Amino acid sequence: METVVLVIGANGQLGSVLTESLQQKYGNDNVIASDLRPKDTFEGIFEVIDATDRDRIQEIVVKYKVTQIYHLAAILSAKGEETPLRTWDINMKTLFNVLEVSRTQHIDKVFFPSSIAVFGEGAPLEQTPNNAYLDPATVYGISKAAGENWAQYYYLRYGLDVRSIRYPGVIGYQSLPGGGTTDYAVDVYHKAVLEEDFNCFLKEDATLPMIFMDDAIRATLEVMDAPKKDISIRTSYNIAGISFSPAEVVAEIRKLYPDFKVQYQPDFRQDIASRWPKTIDDSVAARDWRWKPEFDLEMITKTMVEKLREQYKTGSKNLETLLF
Ligand code: AKB
């Protein structure tokens, strides 16, 4: 049977880039992008879906004979703290809707993104293992930890093939993040290329796990493509990219922009970051589906600067819609 993919949250930082990769892999006619609002720049099939509305998800699944769902809609760590109960409600309701529609409509595979935000003070900060104790301190982290367990429940109870990755902070030039604690690592490149000063909301030594967009997308496709028998983790897989602190990324950027100025003004996001791992042990993903990141800080910096320069010079439509 042909693969037909539904992406929920297709306008987001990861969703927008993943949708393009899925279009390349399965063809434009076999990828249904969806979000709360359509985006002018989007080319392909788009449906408005509010994922809190289960009937609407089901309608689209039936209409296009969807076989796989990538559920990327969620309120992230920093934004989530503004309205904790609403964040819980939205993150969980949308997940349950996806799981229930998938179970009842016999969807082949579901992708559920988790995050390093599932970890808290009970986990080692360095080389945090896949099976570390989970005591997240943000409502986003709590919803992801619960979501991982529900994903596993649907697999064990109903045989639903749900696969999941715990993303580090994702860095890419194609889209902007929104509402996360790791967002500074994208903003810093925009400010450098625009030759503006940068105010960092984390401390200069706040090391966090990060991953370049290309690696994040490849990991997603690889875990979804892996033979079912190789998927030994039904909660979520740790994946590592590269860990660095604000001071380290700034030092790398200064190799290209020696006058780049930065002030550190840590806010509540520093408290969130201080409980997250600094480095991640991804040996289980490496063993099960041969995960290996490719981009280090130097490569990320070179690519981000080159691509953003190009985009700002040509007044890329993508950036306009995202920034203004
Ligand atoms: C966030 O900072 O909330 C996200 C994440 C690490 O899941 N980028």
mmCIF file of C-alpha atoms and ligand atoms in Angstrom:
data_model
loop_
_atom_site.group_PDB
_atom_site.id
_atom_site.type_symbol
_atom_site.label_atom_id
_atom_site.label_comp_id
_atom_site.label_asym_id
_atom_site.label_seq_id
_atom_site.Cartn_x
_atom_site.Cartn_y
_atom_site.Cartn_z
ATOM 1 C CA MET A 1 0.000 0.000 0.000
ATOM 2 C CA GLU A 2 1.215 3.503 -0.817
ATOM 3 C CA THR A 3 2.462 5.625 2.076
ATOM 4 C CA VAL A 4 0.334 8.736 2.672
ATOM 5 C CA VAL A 5 1.603 11.018 5.409
ATOM 6 C CA LEU A 6 -0.263 13.540 7.528
ATOM 7 C CA VAL A 7 1.912 16.159 9.273
ATOM 8 C CA ILE A 8 0.198 17.933 12.159
ATOM 9 C CA GLY A 9 2.007 21.156 13.076
ATOM 10 C CA ALA A 10 3.486 21.604 9.598
ATOM 11 C CA ASN A 11 4.149 25.341 10.038
ATOM 12 C CA GLY A 12 6.439 24.902 13.023
ATOM 13 C CA GLN A 13 10.233 25.033 13.198
ATOM 14 C CA LEU A 14 10.698 21.314 12.614
ATOM 15 C CA GLY A 15 7.366 20.642 10.904
ATOM 16 C CA SER A 16 7.991 22.982 7.992
ATOM 17 C CA VAL A 17 11.353 21.413 7.114
ATOM 18 C CA LEU A 18 10.222 17.860 7.801
ATOM 19 C CA THR A 19 7.208 18.340 5.525
ATOM 20 C CA GLU A 20 9.537 19.243 2.629
ATOM 21 C CA SER A 21 11.707 16.186 3.280
ATOM 22 C CA LEU A 22 8.628 13.970 3.381
ATOM 23 C CA GLN A 23 7.411 15.517 0.111
ATOM 24 C CA GLN A 24 10.767 14.649 -1.468
ATOM 25 C CA LYS A 25 10.574 11.118 -0.109
ATOM 26 C CA TYR A 26 6.919 10.274 -0.825
ATOM 27 C CA GLY A 27 5.890 12.850 -3.458
ATOM 28 C CA ASN A 28 3.807 16.022 -2.989
ATOM 29 C CA ASP A 29 0.541 14.170 -3.577
ATOM 30 C CA ASN A 30 1.233 11.820 -0.679
ATOM 31 C CA VAL A 31 1.974 14.394 2.017
ATOM 32 C CA ILE A 32 -0.829 16.301 3.723
ATOM 33 C CA ALA A 33 0.475 19.294 5.660
ATOM 34 C CA SER A 34 -1.765 20.694 8.367
ATOM 35 C CA ASP A 35 -1.732 23.421 10.960
ATOM 36 C CA LEU A 36 -4.038 25.992 12.538
ATOM 37 C CA ARG A 37 -3.548 28.373 9.606
ATOM 38 C CA PRO A 38 -2.339 27.980 6.018
ATOM 39 C CA LYS A 39 1.038 29.503 5.091
ATOM 40 C CA ASP A 40 1.302 31.589 1.857
ATOM 41 C CA THR A 41 4.644 30.160 0.867
ATOM 42 C CA PHE A 42 3.586 26.511 1.137
ATOM 43 C CA GLU A 43 3.513 24.335 -1.961
ATOM 44 C CA GLY A 44 1.563 21.093 -1.744
ATOM 45 C CA ILE A 45 -1.580 19.768 -0.087
ATOM 46 C CA PHE A 46 -2.581 21.730 2.999
ATOM 47 C CA GLU A 47 -5.545 21.247 5.332
ATOM 48 C CA VAL A 48 -6.451 23.403 8.309
ATOM 49 C CA ILE A 49 -6.519 21.165 11.381
ATOM 50 C CA ASP A 50 -6.912 22.162 15.014
ATOM 51 C CA ALA A 51 -5.532 18.999 16.586
ATOM 52 C CA THR A 52 -7.722 19.460 19.668
ATOM 53 C CA ASP A 53 -10.583 18.495 17.308
ATOM 54 C CA ARG A 54 -10.491 14.706 16.956
ATOM 55 C CA ASP A 55 -13.258 14.581 14.341
ATOM 56 C CA ARG A 56 -11.313 16.921 12.070
ATOM 57 C CA ILE A 57 -8.181 14.748 12.249
ATOM 58 C CA GLN A 58 -10.299 11.690 11.481
ATOM 59 C CA GLU A 59 -12.003 13.443 8.544
ATOM 60 C CA ILE A 60 -8.632 14.217 6.923
ATOM 61 C CA VAL A 61 -7.249 10.737 7.636
ATOM 62 C CA VAL A 62 -10.268 9.181 5.919
ATOM 63 C CA LYS A 63 -10.343 11.727 3.058
ATOM 64 C CA TYR A 64 -6.728 11.063 2.003
ATOM 65 C CA LYS A 65 -6.410 7.432 3.195
ATOM 66 C CA VAL A 66 -3.529 8.472 5.467
ATOM 67 C CA THR A 67 -1.148 5.679 6.546
ATOM 68 C CA GLN A 68 1.326 7.608 8.741
ATOM 69 C CA ILE A 69 0.903 10.555 11.123
ATOM 70 C CA TYR A 70 3.679 12.878 12.317
ATOM 71 C CA HIS A 71 2.256 14.765 15.287
ATOM 72 C CA LEU A 72 4.467 17.819 15.811
ATOM 73 C CA ALA A 73 2.060 20.302 17.383
ATOM 74 C CA ALA A 74 2.882 21.260 20.990
ATOM 75 C CA ILE A 75 3.462 24.225 23.272
ATOM 76 C CA LEU A 76 7.168 24.291 24.174
ATOM 77 C CA SER A 77 9.032 24.670 27.459
ATOM 78 C CA ALA A 78 9.265 28.448 28.007
ATOM 79 C CA LYS A 79 5.919 29.424 26.474
ATOM 80 C CA GLY A 80 4.255 26.544 28.308
ATOM 81 C CA GLU A 81 5.124 28.037 31.687
ATOM 82 C CA GLU A 82 2.902 31.085 31.001
ATOM 83 C CA THR A 83 -0.251 28.947 31.170
ATOM 84 C CA PRO A 84 0.638 25.555 32.679
ATOM 85 C CA LEU A 85 -2.830 23.995 32.704
ATOM 86 C CA ARG A 86 -3.618 25.118 29.167
ATOM 87 C CA THR A 87 -0.261 23.716 28.016
ATOM 88 C CA TRP A 88 -1.000 20.377 29.631
ATOM 89 C CA ASP A 89 -4.472 20.369 28.161
ATOM 90 C CA ILE A 90 -3.354 21.140 24.603
ATOM 91 C CA ASN A 91 -0.270 18.929 24.566
ATOM 92 C CA MET A 92 -2.145 15.936 25.959
ATOM 93 C CA LYS A 93 -5.450 16.390 24.160
ATOM 94 C CA THR A 94 -3.790 16.645 20.762
ATOM 95 C CA LEU A 95 -1.713 13.538 21.493
ATOM 96 C CA PHE A 96 -4.720 11.500 22.640
ATOM 97 C CA ASN A 97 -6.622 12.583 19.534
ATOM 98 C CA VAL A 98 -3.782 11.413 17.295
ATOM 99 C CA LEU A 99 -3.402 8.122 19.176
ATOM 100 C CA GLU A 100 -7.133 7.387 19.143
ATOM 101 C CA VAL A 101 -7.620 8.246 15.455
ATOM 102 C CA SER A 102 -4.518 6.174 14.643
ATOM 103 C CA ARG A 103 -5.785 3.191 16.627
ATOM 104 C CA THR A 104 -9.307 3.259 15.226
ATOM 105 C CA GLN A 105 -8.292 4.021 11.629
ATOM 106 C CA HIS A 106 -5.481 1.440 11.634
ATOM 107 C CA ILE A 107 -2.676 3.887 10.905
ATOM 108 C CA ASP A 108 0.599 2.043 10.123
ATOM 109 C CA LYS A 109 3.028 4.310 11.986
ATOM 110 C CA VAL A 110 2.863 7.369 14.216
ATOM 111 C CA PHE A 111 5.696 9.763 15.048
ATOM 112 C CA PHE A 112 5.594 11.534 18.417
ATOM 113 C CA PRO A 113 8.392 14.012 19.181
ATOM 114 C CA SER A 114 9.674 14.024 22.736
ATOM 115 C CA SER A 115 12.423 16.225 24.142
ATOM 116 C CA ILE A 116 15.398 16.497 26.492
ATOM 117 C CA ALA A 117 12.843 18.409 28.609
ATOM 118 C CA VAL A 118 11.677 15.053 30.037
ATOM 119 C CA PHE A 119 14.787 15.034 32.235
ATOM 120 C CA GLY A 120 15.058 16.813 35.581
ATOM 121 C CA GLU A 121 17.197 16.786 38.692
ATOM 122 C CA GLY A 122 16.968 13.025 39.117
ATOM 123 C CA ALA A 123 18.966 12.382 35.935
ATOM 124 C CA PRO A 124 22.739 12.729 35.568
ATOM 125 C CA LEU A 125 23.626 15.971 33.763
ATOM 126 C CA GLU A 126 26.422 14.384 31.755
ATOM 127 C CA GLN A 127 25.886 11.541 29.281
ATOM 128 C CA THR A 128 22.274 11.209 30.436
ATOM 129 C CA PRO A 129 21.263 7.620 29.629
ATOM 130 C CA ASN A 130 18.104 6.638 27.764
ATOM 131 C CA ASN A 131 16.604 5.048 30.868
ATOM 132 C CA ALA A 132 17.430 7.844 33.336
ATOM 133 C CA TYR A 133 14.881 8.760 36.000
ATOM 134 C CA LEU A 134 12.371 11.309 34.638
ATOM 135 C CA ASP A 135 11.307 14.148 36.932
ATOM 136 C CA PRO A 136 10.725 17.072 34.579
ATOM 137 C CA ALA A 137 10.216 20.519 36.108
ATOM 138 C CA THR A 138 8.296 22.190 33.252
ATOM 139 C CA VAL A 139 4.747 21.425 32.201
ATOM 140 C CA TYR A 140 6.056 20.834 28.671
ATOM 141 C CA GLY A 141 8.516 18.250 30.031
ATOM 142 C CA ILE A 142 5.790 16.630 32.117
ATOM 143 C CA SER A 143 3.534 16.398 29.055
ATOM 144 C CA LYS A 144 6.334 14.853 26.990
ATOM 145 C CA ALA A 145 7.233 12.321 29.720
ATOM 146 C CA ALA A 146 3.556 11.364 30.029
ATOM 147 C CA GLY A 147 3.238 11.304 26.236
ATOM 148 C CA GLU A 148 6.146 8.863 25.928
ATOM 149 C CA ASN A 149 4.424 6.510 28.344
ATOM 150 C CA TRP A 150 1.133 6.795 26.475
ATOM 151 C CA ALA A 151 2.951 6.071 23.222
ATOM 152 C CA GLN A 152 4.341 2.916 24.789
ATOM 153 C CA TYR A 153 0.891 2.054 26.201
ATOM 154 C CA TYR A 154 -0.724 2.252 22.752
ATOM 155 C CA TYR A 155 2.018 0.021 21.390
ATOM 156 C CA LEU A 156 1.720 -2.571 24.157
ATOM 157 C CA ARG A 157 -2.071 -2.522 24.434
ATOM 158 C CA TYR A 158 -3.124 -2.021 20.803
ATOM 159 C CA GLY A 159 0.005 -2.768 18.772
ATOM 160 C CA LEU A 160 0.047 0.794 17.398
ATOM 161 C CA ASP A 161 3.511 1.410 15.943
ATOM 162 C CA VAL A 162 4.365 4.720 17.633
ATOM 163 C CA ARG A 163 8.001 5.855 17.364
ATOM 164 C CA SER A 164 9.617 8.725 19.189
ATOM 165 C CA ILE A 165 12.814 10.750 19.587
ATOM 166 C CA ARG A 166 13.856 13.066 22.416
ATOM 167 C CA TYR A 167 15.038 16.090 20.453
ATOM 168 C CA PRO A 168 17.740 18.366 21.780
ATOM 169 C CA GLY A 169 17.435 22.076 20.816
ATOM 170 C CA VAL A 170 17.063 22.192 17.024
ATOM 171 C CA ILE A 171 19.112 24.736 15.039
ATOM 172 C CA GLY A 172 18.191 25.566 11.464
ATOM 173 C CA TYR A 173 18.167 28.468 9.013
ATOM 174 C CA GLN A 174 14.925 27.480 7.260
ATOM 175 C CA SER A 175 12.515 28.328 10.080
ATOM 176 C CA LEU A 176 12.338 29.980 13.472
ATOM 177 C CA PRO A 177 11.622 28.247 16.749
ATOM 178 C CA GLY A 178 9.002 29.643 19.125
ATOM 179 C CA GLY A 179 8.585 29.374 22.867
ATOM 180 C CA GLY A 180 11.556 27.120 23.645
ATOM 181 C CA THR A 181 14.476 27.403 26.073
ATOM 182 C CA THR A 182 16.990 26.457 23.388
ATOM 183 C CA ASP A 183 15.709 29.125 20.940
ATOM 184 C CA TYR A 184 18.635 31.424 21.759
ATOM 185 C CA ALA A 185 20.882 29.151 19.686
ATOM 186 C CA VAL A 186 18.950 30.105 16.533
ATOM 187 C CA ASP A 187 18.414 33.780 17.446
ATOM 188 C CA VAL A 188 22.142 34.273 18.044
ATOM 189 C CA TYR A 189 22.905 33.524 14.377
ATOM 190 C CA HIS A 190 20.220 35.904 13.095
ATOM 191 C CA LYS A 191 21.602 38.714 15.265
ATOM 192 C CA ALA A 192 25.182 38.032 14.142
ATOM 193 C CA VAL A 193 24.268 38.067 10.460
ATOM 194 C CA LEU A 194 22.173 41.231 10.906
ATOM 195 C CA GLU A 195 25.207 42.707 12.734
ATOM 196 C CA GLU A 196 23.107 43.515 15.776
ATOM 197 C CA ASP A 197 23.976 43.011 19.470
ATOM 198 C CA PHE A 198 22.597 39.901 21.119
ATOM 199 C CA ASN A 199 20.926 39.665 24.534
ATOM 200 C CA CYS A 200 21.217 36.104 25.775
ATOM 201 C CA PHE A 201 18.564 34.872 28.216
ATOM 202 C CA LEU A 202 20.837 32.057 29.425
ATOM 203 C CA LYS A 203 24.130 32.241 31.340
ATOM 204 C CA GLU A 204 27.270 32.091 29.248
ATOM 205 C CA ASP A 205 28.217 28.659 30.607
ATOM 206 C CA ALA A 206 24.731 27.062 30.226
ATOM 207 C CA THR A 207 25.719 24.032 28.162
ATOM 208 C CA LEU A 208 22.785 22.262 26.490
ATOM 209 C CA PRO A 209 22.405 19.466 23.924
ATOM 210 C CA MET A 210 21.656 20.838 20.440
ATOM 211 C CA ILE A 211 21.228 19.347 16.989
ATOM 212 C CA PHE A 212 21.426 20.772 13.479
ATOM 213 C CA MET A 213 18.171 20.650 11.495
ATOM 214 C CA ASP A 214 19.601 18.277 8.837
ATOM 215 C CA ASP A 215 20.613 15.799 11.542
ATOM 216 C CA ALA A 216 17.243 16.173 13.306
ATOM 217 C CA ILE A 217 15.328 15.463 10.083
ATOM 218 C CA ARG A 218 17.556 12.534 9.185
ATOM 219 C CA ALA A 219 17.080 11.046 12.674
ATOM 220 C CA THR A 220 13.304 11.343 12.292
ATOM 221 C CA LEU A 221 13.264 9.611 8.914
ATOM 222 C CA GLU A 222 15.711 6.945 10.107
ATOM 223 C CA VAL A 223 13.729 5.990 13.200
ATOM 224 C CA MET A 224 10.536 5.830 11.129
ATOM 225 C CA ASP A 225 12.223 3.701 8.447
ATOM 226 C CA ALA A 226 13.903 1.260 10.844
ATOM 227 C CA PRO A 227 12.599 -2.319 10.758
ATOM 228 C CA LYS A 228 9.995 -2.805 13.493
ATOM 229 C CA LYS A 229 12.012 -5.594 15.100
ATOM 230 C CA ASP A 230 14.910 -3.178 15.721
ATOM 231 C CA ILE A 231 12.839 -0.655 17.688
ATOM 232 C CA SER A 232 13.521 -1.706 21.284
ATOM 233 C CA ILE A 233 12.454 1.591 22.881
ATOM 234 C CA ARG A 234 8.752 2.330 22.786
ATOM 235 C CA THR A 235 8.877 5.377 25.055
ATOM 236 C CA SER A 236 11.432 7.585 23.264
ATOM 237 C CA TYR A 237 15.016 7.459 22.010
ATOM 238 C CA ASN A 238 17.756 9.804 23.240
ATOM 239 C CA ILE A 239 19.613 11.361 20.342
ATOM 240 C CA ALA A 240 22.654 13.592 20.638
ATOM 241 C CA GLY A 241 23.948 16.142 18.203
ATOM 242 C CA ILE A 242 26.472 18.529 19.690
ATOM 243 C CA SER A 243 26.533 20.151 23.150
ATOM 244 C CA PHE A 244 27.701 23.731 23.646
ATOM 245 C CA SER A 245 27.231 26.793 25.845
ATOM 246 C CA PRO A 246 26.268 30.321 24.723
ATOM 247 C CA ALA A 247 29.922 31.380 25.235
ATOM 248 C CA GLU A 248 31.104 28.598 22.920
ATOM 249 C CA VAL A 249 28.697 29.426 20.103
ATOM 250 C CA VAL A 250 29.548 33.121 20.429
ATOM 251 C CA ALA A 251 33.282 32.309 20.218
ATOM 252 C CA GLU A 252 32.633 30.321 17.032
ATOM 253 C CA ILE A 253 30.557 33.146 15.526
ATOM 254 C CA ARG A 254 33.290 35.683 16.399
ATOM 255 C CA LYS A 255 35.648 33.820 14.074
ATOM 256 C CA LEU A 256 33.412 35.242 11.306
ATOM 257 C CA TYR A 257 32.114 38.376 13.056
ATOM 258 C CA PRO A 258 34.927 39.495 15.426
ATOM 259 C CA ASP A 259 32.931 42.534 16.639
ATOM 260 C CA PHE A 260 29.800 40.575 17.572
ATOM 261 C CA LYS A 261 28.593 41.909 20.957
ATOM 262 C CA VAL A 262 26.674 39.868 23.506
ATOM 263 C CA GLN A 263 25.122 40.658 26.889
ATOM 264 C CA TYR A 264 24.021 37.932 29.248
ATOM 265 C CA GLN A 265 20.716 38.609 31.017
ATOM 266 C CA PRO A 266 19.550 35.243 32.334
ATOM 267 C CA ASP A 267 15.812 35.011 33.049
ATOM 268 C CA PHE A 268 13.449 32.177 34.090
ATOM 269 C CA ARG A 269 14.640 30.148 31.105
ATOM 270 C CA GLN A 270 18.014 29.752 32.827
ATOM 271 C CA ASP A 271 16.230 27.845 35.640
ATOM 272 C CA ILE A 272 14.703 25.537 33.051
ATOM 273 C CA ALA A 273 18.054 25.011 31.320
ATOM 274 C CA SER A 274 19.899 24.344 34.585
ATOM 275 C CA ARG A 275 17.825 21.169 35.137
ATOM 276 C CA TRP A 276 18.307 19.784 31.640
ATOM 277 C CA PRO A 277 21.180 17.498 30.624
ATOM 278 C CA LYS A 278 24.384 18.972 29.290
ATOM 279 C CA THR A 279 25.278 15.924 27.222
ATOM 280 C CA ILE A 280 23.219 12.956 26.061
ATOM 281 C CA ASP A 281 24.051 9.265 25.789
ATOM 282 C CA ASP A 282 22.483 8.121 22.520
ATOM 283 C CA SER A 283 24.068 4.678 22.379
ATOM 284 C CA VAL A 284 20.688 2.885 22.268
ATOM 285 C CA ALA A 285 19.659 4.783 19.107
ATOM 286 C CA ALA A 286 23.134 4.121 17.681
ATOM 287 C CA ARG A 287 22.690 0.401 18.334
ATOM 288 C CA ASP A 288 19.051 0.054 17.207
ATOM 289 C CA TRP A 289 18.970 2.181 14.059
ATOM 290 C CA ARG A 290 22.618 3.233 13.672
ATOM 291 C CA TRP A 291 22.068 6.861 14.687
ATOM 292 C CA LYS A 292 25.101 9.110 14.219
ATOM 293 C CA PRO A 293 25.070 12.918 14.088
ATOM 294 C CA GLU A 294 27.132 14.652 11.394
ATOM 295 C CA PHE A 295 27.182 18.360 12.219
ATOM 296 C CA ASP A 296 29.594 19.832 14.780
ATOM 297 C CA LEU A 297 29.558 23.442 16.018
ATOM 298 C CA GLU A 298 31.942 24.668 13.329
ATOM 299 C CA MET A 299 29.864 23.149 10.514
ATOM 300 C CA ILE A 300 26.621 24.429 12.029
ATOM 301 C CA THR A 301 28.036 27.958 12.339
ATOM 302 C CA LYS A 302 29.418 28.033 8.801
ATOM 303 C CA THR A 303 26.140 26.763 7.327
ATOM 304 C CA MET A 304 23.887 29.007 9.434
ATOM 305 C CA VAL A 305 25.875 32.139 8.595
ATOM 306 C CA GLU A 306 26.146 31.332 4.891
ATOM 307 C CA LYS A 307 22.443 30.474 4.487
ATOM 308 C CA LEU A 308 21.119 33.334 6.606
ATOM 309 C CA ARG A 309 23.309 35.848 4.751
ATOM 310 C CA GLU A 310 21.870 34.553 1.490
ATOM 311 C CA GLN A 311 18.295 34.682 2.809
ATOM 312 C CA TYR A 312 18.608 38.218 4.188
ATOM 313 C CA LYS A 313 20.259 39.391 0.964
ATOM 314 C CA THR A 314 17.543 38.003 -1.271
ATOM 315 C CA GLY A 315 14.784 39.024 1.167
ATOM 316 C CA SER A 316 13.641 35.397 1.363
ATOM 317 C CA LYS A 317 9.881 35.087 1.617
ATOM 318 C CA ASN A 318 10.392 32.428 4.192
ATOM 319 C CA LEU A 319 12.146 34.800 6.564
ATOM 320 C CA GLU A 320 9.697 37.605 5.919
ATOM 321 C CA THR A 321 6.729 35.513 6.938
ATOM 322 C CA LEU A 322 8.542 34.170 9.945
ATOM 323 C CA LEU A 323 10.117 37.344 11.236
ATOM 324 C CA PHE A 324 7.720 40.128 10.511
HETATM 325 C C1 AKB B 1 12.499 23.764 24.068
HETATM 326 O O1 AKB B 1 13.507 24.454 24.329
HETATM 327 O O2 AKB B 1 11.456 23.791 24.722
HETATM 328 C C2 AKB B 1 12.589 22.785 22.911
HETATM 329 C C3 AKB B 1 13.008 21.439 23.379
HETATM 330 C C4 AKB B 1 14.390 21.201 23.840
HETATM 331 O O3 AKB B 1 12.209 20.547 23.384
HETATM 332 N N1 AKB B 1 13.479 23.268 21.927
#
